[in-house]
Every structure is written in C-alpha cells, then in structure tokens.
Amino acid sequence: MSIREVHDSNYREAIPAEGLALLDFGAAWCPPCRALLPILEEIDRELGDKVAILKIDTDDAPEAASAYGVLSLPTVVVFRDGQPVDKFVGLRSKAAYLASLAR
C-alpha cells in the first residue's frame, strides 16, 4: 500500500472499518512533520497492506484537525477497526508507532 493524502471531504471514508490505519496530521511548513515522512514510508514498506497510512495537511483540512483535537504538529492518530486507539502528539520514534500498531 502507499501513503494516501486525504482531505476534509474524504478522510472519514479513507479510514478502514476493519484493520489498522494511521492518520498523520501535519503541514508542509512543519520541520518535524517533514522528518516524520521517512518514518511513515519505512512503516509502509514494512507493513504494506496490513496498515492504511493516511496523510492530511491541517492547513487544508481544518475540520478534520478539529474533529481529532489536533493542537500541535505532527499529530498521529492510530485506528483499529475504524476507532481511534492511540494519539501521538509530536514526532516519535518508528518503534513507538510500530508498538501501537502491534497492540
């Protein structure tokens, strides 16, 4: 699978009802957000179809950011079967995201 960009109009449908998803809230001007991208790409290569990785630019998607209480960037929300199960505020290690996905 590849990292998919989503927007206010389609982020809800993009989160799978079954399985795992990781929704990355960021912005082009945010250095930690840019540092997160290679981590997400590695996770995508390693887990492939086991997790949907979604990326949303908060400048273009204020509704989605508000819906998940995003106040700092990056914020990553992990979903299991369509429900949020973890929320990471700020840049974390690859291991932290993988541990959440493995629970």
mmCIF file of N, CA, C and O in Angstrom:
data_model
loop_
_atom_site.group_PDB
_atom_site.id
_atom_site.type_symbol
_atom_site.label_atom_id
_atom_site.label_comp_id
_atom_site.label_asym_id
_atom_site.label_seq_id
_atom_site.Cartn_x
_atom_site.Cartn_y
_atom_site.Cartn_z
ATOM 1 N N MET A 1 0.857 -1.173 0.000
ATOM 2 C CA MET A 1 0.000 0.000 0.000
ATOM 3 C C MET A 1 0.899 1.231 0.000
ATOM 4 O O MET A 1 2.065 1.150 0.331
ATOM 5 N N SER A 2 0.367 2.367 -0.322
ATOM 6 C CA SER A 2 1.174 3.578 -0.289
ATOM 7 C C SER A 2 0.512 4.609 0.619
ATOM 8 O O SER A 2 -0.652 4.473 0.988
ATOM 9 N N ILE A 3 1.266 5.621 0.957
ATOM 10 C CA ILE A 3 0.736 6.689 1.798
ATOM 11 C C ILE A 3 -0.248 7.487 0.951
ATOM 12 O O ILE A 3 0.066 7.927 -0.144
ATOM 13 N N ARG A 4 -1.440 7.657 1.478
ATOM 14 C CA ARG A 4 -2.509 8.325 0.738
ATOM 15 C C ARG A 4 -2.820 9.672 1.364
ATOM 16 O O ARG A 4 -3.008 9.765 2.575
ATOM 17 N N GLU A 5 -2.877 10.706 0.545
ATOM 18 C CA GLU A 5 -3.268 12.024 1.030
ATOM 19 C C GLU A 5 -4.785 12.118 1.056
ATOM 20 O O GLU A 5 -5.447 11.712 0.103
ATOM 21 N N VAL A 6 -5.310 12.640 2.166
ATOM 22 C CA VAL A 6 -6.754 12.807 2.322
ATOM 23 C C VAL A 6 -7.051 14.251 2.716
ATOM 24 O O VAL A 6 -6.144 15.003 3.070
ATOM 25 N N HIS A 7 -8.328 14.608 2.646
ATOM 26 C CA HIS A 7 -8.760 15.986 2.906
ATOM 27 C C HIS A 7 -10.023 15.970 3.764
ATOM 28 O O HIS A 7 -10.561 14.905 4.061
ATOM 29 N N ASP A 8 -10.505 17.146 4.118
ATOM 30 C CA ASP A 8 -11.738 17.244 4.895
ATOM 31 C C ASP A 8 -12.879 16.458 4.256
ATOM 32 O O ASP A 8 -13.702 15.878 4.948
ATOM 33 N N SER A 9 -12.934 16.462 2.938
ATOM 34 C CA SER A 9 -14.055 15.853 2.229
ATOM 35 C C SER A 9 -14.019 14.324 2.203
ATOM 36 O O SER A 9 -15.042 13.684 1.968
ATOM 37 N N ASN A 10 -12.845 13.704 2.453
ATOM 38 C CA ASN A 10 -12.791 12.245 2.296
ATOM 39 C C ASN A 10 -12.060 11.490 3.404
ATOM 40 O O ASN A 10 -11.895 10.280 3.305
ATOM 41 N N TYR A 11 -11.602 12.163 4.445
ATOM 42 C CA TYR A 11 -10.808 11.446 5.450
ATOM 43 C C TYR A 11 -11.620 10.390 6.187
ATOM 44 O O TYR A 11 -11.098 9.336 6.535
ATOM 45 N N ARG A 12 -12.897 10.655 6.425
ATOM 46 C CA ARG A 12 -13.717 9.672 7.159
ATOM 47 C C ARG A 12 -13.843 8.362 6.387
ATOM 48 O O ARG A 12 -13.714 7.277 6.956
ATOM 49 N N GLU A 13 -14.097 8.461 5.085
ATOM 50 C CA GLU A 13 -14.241 7.261 4.260
ATOM 51 C C GLU A 13 -12.908 6.538 4.083
ATOM 52 O O GLU A 13 -12.883 5.335 3.821
ATOM 53 N N ALA A 14 -11.807 7.257 4.186
ATOM 54 C CA ALA A 14 -10.483 6.666 3.968
ATOM 55 C C ALA A 14 -10.042 5.783 5.135
ATOM 56 O O ALA A 14 -9.215 4.889 4.954
ATOM 57 N N ILE A 15 -10.587 6.018 6.319
ATOM 58 C CA ILE A 15 -10.234 5.199 7.487
ATOM 59 C C ILE A 15 -10.992 3.882 7.370
ATOM 60 O O ILE A 15 -12.220 3.872 7.370
ATOM 61 N N PRO A 16 -10.277 2.762 7.235
ATOM 62 C CA PRO A 16 -10.963 1.485 7.029
ATOM 63 C C PRO A 16 -11.779 1.051 8.240
ATOM 64 O O PRO A 16 -11.371 1.256 9.385
ATOM 65 N N ALA A 17 -12.939 0.459 7.975
ATOM 66 C CA ALA A 17 -13.810 -0.036 9.044
ATOM 67 C C ALA A 17 -13.206 -1.253 9.726
ATOM 68 O O ALA A 17 -13.521 -1.548 10.882
ATOM 69 N N GLU A 18 -12.333 -1.973 9.004
ATOM 70 C CA GLU A 18 -11.660 -3.140 9.570
ATOM 71 C C GLU A 18 -10.164 -2.996 9.349
ATOM 72 O O GLU A 18 -9.722 -2.501 8.315
ATOM 73 N N GLY A 19 -9.397 -3.399 10.346
ATOM 74 C CA GLY A 19 -7.954 -3.349 10.231
ATOM 75 C C GLY A 19 -7.359 -2.096 10.830
ATOM 76 O O GLY A 19 -8.006 -1.376 11.598
ATOM 77 N N LEU A 20 -6.111 -1.829 10.459
ATOM 78 C CA LEU A 20 -5.328 -0.748 11.059
ATOM 79 C C LEU A 20 -5.178 0.435 10.109
ATOM 80 O O LEU A 20 -5.072 0.255 8.894
ATOM 81 N N ALA A 21 -5.150 1.613 10.698
ATOM 82 C CA ALA A 21 -4.873 2.830 9.931
ATOM 83 C C ALA A 21 -4.099 3.789 10.815
ATOM 84 O O ALA A 21 -4.238 3.793 12.040
ATOM 85 N N LEU A 22 -3.296 4.586 10.166
ATOM 86 C CA LEU A 22 -2.503 5.603 10.844
ATOM 87 C C LEU A 22 -2.783 6.913 10.104
ATOM 88 O O LEU A 22 -2.561 6.994 8.901
ATOM 89 N N LEU A 23 -3.334 7.901 10.797
ATOM 90 C CA LEU A 23 -3.675 9.185 10.198
ATOM 91 C C LEU A 23 -2.707 10.241 10.708
ATOM 92 O O LEU A 23 -2.669 10.545 11.900
ATOM 93 N N ASP A 24 -1.892 10.775 9.796
ATOM 94 C CA ASP A 24 -0.849 11.747 10.117
ATOM 95 C C ASP A 24 -1.359 13.150 9.822
ATOM 96 O O ASP A 24 -1.637 13.481 8.665
ATOM 97 N N PHE A 25 -1.504 13.960 10.863
ATOM 98 C CA PHE A 25 -1.865 15.370 10.712
ATOM 99 C C PHE A 25 -0.580 16.181 10.705
ATOM 100 O O PHE A 25 0.188 16.145 11.667
ATOM 101 N N GLY A 26 -0.336 16.920 9.626
ATOM 102 C CA GLY A 26 0.877 17.713 9.515
ATOM 103 C C GLY A 26 0.657 18.927 8.631
ATOM 104 O O GLY A 26 -0.465 19.275 8.292
ATOM 105 N N ALA A 27 1.750 19.564 8.258
ATOM 106 C CA ALA A 27 1.711 20.722 7.365
ATOM 107 C C ALA A 27 3.055 20.817 6.646
ATOM 108 O O ALA A 27 4.091 20.419 7.192
ATOM 109 N N ALA A 28 3.022 21.366 5.442
ATOM 110 C CA ALA A 28 4.237 21.474 4.626
ATOM 111 C C ALA A 28 5.308 22.332 5.298
ATOM 112 O O ALA A 28 6.503 22.087 5.130
ATOM 113 N N TRP A 29 4.922 23.316 6.096
ATOM 114 C CA TRP A 29 5.873 24.250 6.710
ATOM 115 C C TRP A 29 6.468 23.717 8.020
ATOM 116 O O TRP A 29 7.336 24.351 8.608
ATOM 117 N N CYS A 30 6.054 22.547 8.456
ATOM 118 C CA CYS A 30 6.422 21.991 9.765
ATOM 119 C C CYS A 30 7.632 21.059 9.650
ATOM 120 O O CYS A 30 7.513 19.960 9.101
ATOM 121 N N PRO A 31 8.826 21.454 10.170
ATOM 122 C CA PRO A 31 10.011 20.588 10.075
ATOM 123 C C PRO A 31 9.826 19.201 10.710
ATOM 124 O O PRO A 31 10.215 18.199 10.095
ATOM 125 N N PRO A 32 9.240 19.067 11.906
ATOM 126 C CA PRO A 32 9.055 17.716 12.448
ATOM 127 C C PRO A 32 8.125 16.860 11.578
ATOM 128 O O PRO A 32 8.291 15.643 11.507
ATOM 129 N N CYS A 33 7.176 17.513 10.908
ATOM 130 C CA CYS A 33 6.275 16.778 10.009
ATOM 131 C C CYS A 33 7.057 16.216 8.826
ATOM 132 O O CYS A 33 6.827 15.079 8.408
ATOM 133 N N ARG A 34 7.980 17.000 8.311
ATOM 134 C CA ARG A 34 8.819 16.532 7.203
ATOM 135 C C ARG A 34 9.733 15.400 7.671
ATOM 136 O O ARG A 34 10.008 14.468 6.916
ATOM 137 N N ALA A 35 10.192 15.458 8.911
ATOM 138 C CA ALA A 35 11.041 14.397 9.464
ATOM 139 C C ALA A 35 10.248 13.100 9.667
ATOM 140 O O ALA A 35 10.827 12.010 9.646
ATOM 141 N N LEU A 36 8.949 13.209 9.864
ATOM 142 C CA LEU A 36 8.103 12.037 10.070
ATOM 143 C C LEU A 36 7.893 11.257 8.774
ATOM 144 O O LEU A 36 7.745 10.033 8.813
ATOM 145 N N LEU A 37 7.900 11.920 7.639
ATOM 146 C CA LEU A 37 7.599 11.263 6.375
ATOM 147 C C LEU A 37 8.470 10.037 6.097
ATOM 148 O O LEU A 37 7.937 8.971 5.755
ATOM 149 N N PRO A 38 9.799 10.095 6.256
ATOM 150 C CA PRO A 38 10.606 8.885 6.026
ATOM 151 C C PRO A 38 10.246 7.732 6.967
ATOM 152 O O PRO A 38 10.312 6.567 6.579
ATOM 153 N N ILE A 39 9.853 8.058 8.189
ATOM 154 C CA ILE A 39 9.432 7.025 9.146
ATOM 155 C C ILE A 39 8.165 6.345 8.638
ATOM 156 O O ILE A 39 8.053 5.121 8.637
ATOM 157 N N LEU A 40 7.213 7.142 8.173
ATOM 158 C CA LEU A 40 5.965 6.586 7.658
ATOM 159 C C LEU A 40 6.220 5.758 6.397
ATOM 160 O O LEU A 40 5.597 4.705 6.202
ATOM 161 N N GLU A 41 7.142 6.213 5.570
ATOM 162 C CA GLU A 41 7.479 5.458 4.362
ATOM 163 C C GLU A 41 8.092 4.107 4.720
ATOM 164 O O GLU A 41 7.791 3.096 4.082
ATOM 165 N N GLU A 42 8.933 4.059 5.753
ATOM 166 C CA GLU A 42 9.516 2.789 6.211
ATOM 167 C C GLU A 42 8.429 1.856 6.734
ATOM 168 O O GLU A 42 8.425 0.664 6.426
ATOM 169 N N ILE A 43 7.521 2.409 7.533
ATOM 170 C CA ILE A 43 6.415 1.602 8.063
ATOM 171 C C ILE A 43 5.580 1.060 6.913
ATOM 172 O O ILE A 43 5.184 -0.109 6.903
ATOM 173 N N ASP A 44 5.325 1.892 5.931
ATOM 174 C CA ASP A 44 4.551 1.466 4.767
ATOM 175 C C ASP A 44 5.255 0.319 4.035
ATOM 176 O O ASP A 44 4.620 -0.661 3.666
ATOM 177 N N ARG A 45 6.554 0.440 3.841
ATOM 178 C CA ARG A 45 7.310 -0.628 3.166
ATOM 179 C C ARG A 45 7.292 -1.926 3.987
ATOM 180 O O ARG A 45 7.183 -3.016 3.431
ATOM 181 N N GLU A 46 7.401 -1.803 5.303
ATOM 182 C CA GLU A 46 7.470 -2.984 6.159
ATOM 183 C C GLU A 46 6.118 -3.661 6.356
ATOM 184 O O GLU A 46 6.033 -4.881 6.390
ATOM 185 N N LEU A 47 5.060 -2.875 6.506
ATOM 186 C CA LEU A 47 3.753 -3.448 6.823
ATOM 187 C C LEU A 47 2.831 -3.559 5.619
ATOM 188 O O LEU A 47 1.854 -4.317 5.664
ATOM 189 N N GLY A 48 3.109 -2.802 4.570
ATOM 190 C CA GLY A 48 2.338 -2.906 3.334
ATOM 191 C C GLY A 48 0.841 -2.844 3.536
ATOM 192 O O GLY A 48 0.314 -1.880 4.082
ATOM 193 N N ASP A 49 0.155 -3.896 3.110
ATOM 194 C CA ASP A 49 -1.314 -3.927 3.147
ATOM 195 C C ASP A 49 -1.891 -4.119 4.550
ATOM 196 O O ASP A 49 -3.104 -4.111 4.721
ATOM 197 N N LYS A 50 -1.043 -4.289 5.549
ATOM 198 C CA LYS A 50 -1.542 -4.505 6.915
ATOM 199 C C LYS A 50 -2.014 -3.212 7.577
ATOM 200 O O LYS A 50 -2.725 -3.259 8.577
ATOM 201 N N VAL A 51 -1.610 -2.060 7.038
ATOM 202 C CA VAL A 51 -1.996 -0.770 7.632
ATOM 203 C C VAL A 51 -2.206 0.264 6.525
ATOM 204 O O VAL A 51 -1.429 0.330 5.576
ATOM 205 N N ALA A 52 -3.267 1.040 6.674
ATOM 206 C CA ALA A 52 -3.511 2.158 5.761
ATOM 207 C C ALA A 52 -2.859 3.396 6.382
ATOM 208 O O ALA A 52 -3.164 3.752 7.526
ATOM 209 N N ILE A 53 -1.955 4.018 5.650
ATOM 210 C CA ILE A 53 -1.299 5.225 6.138
ATOM 211 C C ILE A 53 -1.880 6.403 5.379
ATOM 212 O O ILE A 53 -1.814 6.468 4.156
ATOM 213 N N LEU A 54 -2.473 7.317 6.150
ATOM 214 C CA LEU A 54 -3.160 8.478 5.584
ATOM 215 C C LEU A 54 -2.479 9.739 6.061
ATOM 216 O O LEU A 54 -2.116 9.852 7.230
ATOM 217 N N LYS A 55 -2.335 10.699 5.175
ATOM 218 C CA LYS A 55 -1.659 11.956 5.490
ATOM 219 C C LYS A 55 -2.623 13.087 5.192
ATOM 220 O O LYS A 55 -3.241 13.125 4.126
ATOM 221 N N ILE A 56 -2.743 14.021 6.140
ATOM 222 C CA ILE A 56 -3.669 15.135 5.968
ATOM 223 C C ILE A 56 -2.976 16.440 6.355
ATOM 224 O O ILE A 56 -2.337 16.517 7.400
ATOM 225 N N ASP A 57 -3.055 17.418 5.476
ATOM 226 C CA ASP A 57 -2.456 18.733 5.727
ATOM 227 C C ASP A 57 -3.474 19.573 6.488
ATOM 228 O O ASP A 57 -4.548 19.886 5.955
ATOM 229 N N THR A 58 -3.147 19.937 7.704
ATOM 230 C CA THR A 58 -4.106 20.655 8.548
ATOM 231 C C THR A 58 -4.442 22.039 8.008
ATOM 232 O O THR A 58 -5.513 22.560 8.309
ATOM 233 N N ASP A 59 -3.553 22.626 7.219
ATOM 234 C CA ASP A 59 -3.864 23.926 6.622
ATOM 235 C C ASP A 59 -5.017 23.811 5.641
ATOM 236 O O ASP A 59 -5.799 24.750 5.479
ATOM 237 N N ASP A 60 -5.135 22.647 4.990
ATOM 238 C CA ASP A 60 -6.188 22.421 4.013
ATOM 239 C C ASP A 60 -7.369 21.654 4.588
ATOM 240 O O ASP A 60 -8.363 21.455 3.888
ATOM 241 N N ALA A 61 -7.263 21.196 5.824
ATOM 242 C CA ALA A 61 -8.296 20.344 6.415
ATOM 243 C C ALA A 61 -8.578 20.727 7.875
ATOM 244 O O ALA A 61 -8.369 19.931 8.784
ATOM 245 N N PRO A 62 -9.060 21.934 8.106
ATOM 246 C CA PRO A 62 -9.317 22.348 9.490
ATOM 247 C C PRO A 62 -10.415 21.542 10.177
ATOM 248 O O PRO A 62 -10.377 21.351 11.389
ATOM 249 N N GLU A 63 -11.375 21.036 9.416
ATOM 250 C CA GLU A 63 -12.464 20.252 10.004
ATOM 251 C C GLU A 63 -11.931 18.957 10.614
ATOM 252 O O GLU A 63 -12.262 18.599 11.739
ATOM 253 N N ALA A 64 -11.091 18.265 9.875
ATOM 254 C CA ALA A 64 -10.513 17.010 10.368
ATOM 255 C C ALA A 64 -9.633 17.270 11.582
ATOM 256 O O ALA A 64 -9.689 16.535 12.572
ATOM 257 N N ALA A 65 -8.815 18.310 11.518
ATOM 258 C CA ALA A 65 -7.945 18.648 12.652
ATOM 259 C C ALA A 65 -8.770 18.936 13.899
ATOM 260 O O ALA A 65 -8.445 18.479 15.000
ATOM 261 N N SER A 66 -9.851 19.659 13.727
ATOM 262 C CA SER A 66 -10.725 19.982 14.853
ATOM 263 C C SER A 66 -11.411 18.725 15.398
ATOM 264 O O SER A 66 -11.534 18.548 16.613
ATOM 265 N N ALA A 67 -11.825 17.854 14.505
ATOM 266 C CA ALA A 67 -12.528 16.636 14.918
ATOM 267 C C ALA A 67 -11.670 15.758 15.825
ATOM 268 O O ALA A 67 -12.187 15.082 16.715
ATOM 269 N N TYR A 68 -10.350 15.784 15.626
ATOM 270 C CA TYR A 68 -9.452 14.963 16.436
ATOM 271 C C TYR A 68 -8.651 15.776 17.441
ATOM 272 O O TYR A 68 -7.685 15.274 18.015
ATOM 273 N N GLY A 69 -9.033 17.013 17.665
ATOM 274 C CA GLY A 69 -8.397 17.822 18.694
ATOM 275 C C GLY A 69 -6.928 18.085 18.439
ATOM 276 O O GLY A 69 -6.138 18.129 19.376
ATOM 277 N N VAL A 70 -6.563 18.263 17.181
ATOM 278 C CA VAL A 70 -5.166 18.488 16.833
ATOM 279 C C VAL A 70 -4.790 19.930 17.164
ATOM 280 O O VAL A 70 -5.354 20.869 16.610
ATOM 281 N N LEU A 71 -3.841 20.088 18.094
ATOM 282 C CA LEU A 71 -3.376 21.409 18.503
ATOM 283 C C LEU A 71 -1.895 21.614 18.205
ATOM 284 O O LEU A 71 -1.412 22.737 18.194
ATOM 285 N N SER A 72 -1.166 20.513 18.005
ATOM 286 C CA SER A 72 0.266 20.568 17.713
ATOM 287 C C SER A 72 0.570 19.617 16.571
ATOM 288 O O SER A 72 -0.127 18.613 16.381
ATOM 289 N N LEU A 73 1.637 19.931 15.854
ATOM 290 C CA LEU A 73 2.024 19.115 14.711
ATOM 291 C C LEU A 73 3.412 18.536 14.913
ATOM 292 O O LEU A 73 4.252 19.202 15.502
ATOM 293 N N PRO A 74 3.658 17.349 14.419
ATOM 294 C CA PRO A 74 2.667 16.438 13.868
ATOM 295 C C PRO A 74 1.848 15.765 14.972
ATOM 296 O O PRO A 74 2.299 15.645 16.106
ATOM 297 N N THR A 75 0.666 15.350 14.604
ATOM 298 C CA THR A 75 -0.160 14.501 15.455
ATOM 299 C C THR A 75 -0.520 13.276 14.635
ATOM 300 O O THR A 75 -0.952 13.403 13.492
ATOM 301 N N VAL A 76 -0.330 12.115 15.213
ATOM 302 C CA VAL A 76 -0.646 10.862 14.536
ATOM 303 C C VAL A 76 -1.710 10.144 15.361
ATOM 304 O O VAL A 76 -1.530 9.929 16.560
ATOM 305 N N VAL A 77 -2.797 9.771 14.696
ATOM 306 C CA VAL A 77 -3.863 9.008 15.344
ATOM 307 C C VAL A 77 -3.865 7.613 14.736
ATOM 308 O O VAL A 77 -3.892 7.458 13.512
ATOM 309 N N VAL A 78 -3.829 6.602 15.604
ATOM 310 C CA VAL A 78 -3.846 5.211 15.170
ATOM 311 C C VAL A 78 -5.266 4.682 15.348
ATOM 312 O O VAL A 78 -5.885 4.883 16.400
ATOM 313 N N PHE A 79 -5.760 4.027 14.308
ATOM 314 C CA PHE A 79 -7.116 3.462 14.318
ATOM 315 C C PHE A 79 -7.055 1.953 14.211
ATOM 316 O O PHE A 79 -6.237 1.406 13.491
ATOM 317 N N ARG A 80 -7.943 1.310 14.951
ATOM 318 C CA ARG A 80 -8.144 -0.131 14.833
ATOM 319 C C ARG A 80 -9.634 -0.345 14.581
ATOM 320 O O ARG A 80 -10.468 0.101 15.369
ATOM 321 N N ASP A 81 -9.945 -0.980 13.481
ATOM 322 C CA ASP A 81 -11.335 -1.239 13.088
ATOM 323 C C ASP A 81 -12.179 0.037 13.107
ATOM 324 O O ASP A 81 -13.300 0.054 13.612
ATOM 325 N N GLY A 82 -11.601 1.108 12.575
ATOM 326 C CA GLY A 82 -12.321 2.365 12.415
ATOM 327 C C GLY A 82 -12.388 3.250 13.643
ATOM 328 O O GLY A 82 -12.904 4.358 13.585
ATOM 329 N N GLN A 83 -11.855 2.783 14.762
ATOM 330 C CA GLN A 83 -11.916 3.537 16.013
ATOM 331 C C GLN A 83 -10.526 4.009 16.425
ATOM 332 O O GLN A 83 -9.569 3.229 16.375
ATOM 333 N N PRO A 84 -10.394 5.267 16.881
ATOM 334 C CA PRO A 84 -9.080 5.734 17.343
ATOM 335 C C PRO A 84 -8.667 5.009 18.620
ATOM 336 O O PRO A 84 -9.469 4.881 19.545
ATOM 337 N N VAL A 85 -7.427 4.512 18.636
ATOM 338 C CA VAL A 85 -6.937 3.778 19.808
ATOM 339 C C VAL A 85 -5.694 4.413 20.424
ATOM 340 O O VAL A 85 -5.368 4.129 21.572
ATOM 341 N N ASP A 86 -4.996 5.251 19.674
ATOM 342 C CA ASP A 86 -3.796 5.928 20.174
ATOM 343 C C ASP A 86 -3.663 7.278 19.490
ATOM 344 O O ASP A 86 -4.093 7.437 18.346
ATOM 345 N N LYS A 87 -3.053 8.212 20.208
ATOM 346 C CA LYS A 87 -2.795 9.535 19.641
ATOM 347 C C LYS A 87 -1.406 9.972 20.085
ATOM 348 O O LYS A 87 -1.114 9.993 21.276
ATOM 349 N N PHE A 88 -0.556 10.283 19.120
ATOM 350 C CA PHE A 88 0.804 10.738 19.387
ATOM 351 C C PHE A 88 0.917 12.200 18.989
ATOM 352 O O PHE A 88 0.695 12.544 17.826
ATOM 353 N N VAL A 89 1.258 13.050 19.929
ATOM 354 C CA VAL A 89 1.457 14.469 19.657
ATOM 355 C C VAL A 89 2.955 14.726 19.644
ATOM 356 O O VAL A 89 3.647 14.434 20.613
ATOM 357 N N GLY A 90 3.441 15.253 18.529
ATOM 358 C CA GLY A 90 4.875 15.460 18.372
ATOM 359 C C GLY A 90 5.515 14.267 17.687
ATOM 360 O O GLY A 90 4.933 13.186 17.596
ATOM 361 N N LEU A 91 6.707 14.478 17.191
ATOM 362 C CA LEU A 91 7.448 13.442 16.490
ATOM 363 C C LEU A 91 7.871 12.348 17.460
ATOM 364 O O LEU A 91 8.397 12.638 18.538
ATOM 365 N N ARG A 92 7.623 11.115 17.091
ATOM 366 C CA ARG A 92 8.014 9.960 17.898
ATOM 367 C C ARG A 92 8.901 9.042 17.064
ATOM 368 O O ARG A 92 9.015 9.184 15.853
ATOM 369 N N SER A 93 9.443 8.058 17.715
ATOM 370 C CA SER A 93 10.296 7.091 17.014
ATOM 371 C C SER A 93 9.430 6.125 16.214
ATOM 372 O O SER A 93 8.249 5.909 16.513
ATOM 373 N N LYS A 94 10.054 5.517 15.243
ATOM 374 C CA LYS A 94 9.380 4.490 14.446
ATOM 375 C C LYS A 94 8.873 3.378 15.371
ATOM 376 O O LYS A 94 7.769 2.865 15.200
ATOM 377 N N ALA A 95 9.680 3.027 16.367
ATOM 378 C CA ALA A 95 9.310 1.962 17.305
ATOM 379 C C ALA A 95 8.015 2.279 18.044
ATOM 380 O O ALA A 95 7.215 1.378 18.313
ATOM 381 N N ALA A 96 7.795 3.536 18.376
ATOM 382 C CA ALA A 96 6.573 3.921 19.090
ATOM 383 C C ALA A 96 5.339 3.675 18.224
ATOM 384 O O ALA A 96 4.329 3.138 18.701
ATOM 385 N N TYR A 97 5.423 4.050 16.952
ATOM 386 C CA TYR A 97 4.288 3.829 16.052
ATOM 387 C C TYR A 97 4.066 2.332 15.821
ATOM 388 O O TYR A 97 2.921 1.857 15.837
ATOM 389 N N LEU A 98 5.159 1.595 15.628
ATOM 390 C CA LEU A 98 5.027 0.144 15.409
ATOM 391 C C LEU A 98 4.438 -0.562 16.633
ATOM 392 O O LEU A 98 3.631 -1.472 16.492
ATOM 393 N N ALA A 99 4.838 -0.119 17.831
ATOM 394 C CA ALA A 99 4.301 -0.733 19.054
ATOM 395 C C ALA A 99 2.802 -0.512 19.156
ATOM 396 O O ALA A 99 2.057 -1.412 19.539
ATOM 397 N N SER A 100 2.351 0.671 18.798
ATOM 398 C CA SER A 100 0.920 0.952 18.833
ATOM 399 C C SER A 100 0.166 0.095 17.811
ATOM 400 O O SER A 100 -0.899 -0.436 18.110
ATOM 401 N N LEU A 101 0.730 -0.044 16.628
ATOM 402 C CA LEU A 101 0.087 -0.847 15.593
ATOM 403 C C LEU A 101 0.058 -2.330 15.959
ATOM 404 O O LEU A 101 -0.844 -3.057 15.540
ATOM 405 N N ALA A 102 1.011 -2.775 16.764
ATOM 406 C CA ALA A 102 1.109 -4.202 17.129
ATOM 407 C C ALA A 102 0.171 -4.596 18.264
ATOM 408 O O ALA A 102 -0.054 -5.792 18.484
ATOM 409 N N ARG A 103 -0.364 -3.628 18.983
ATOM 410 C CA ARG A 103 -1.231 -3.961 20.132
ATOM 411 C C ARG A 103 -2.503 -4.633 19.688
ATOM 412 O O ARG A 103 -3.101 -4.399 18.733
#
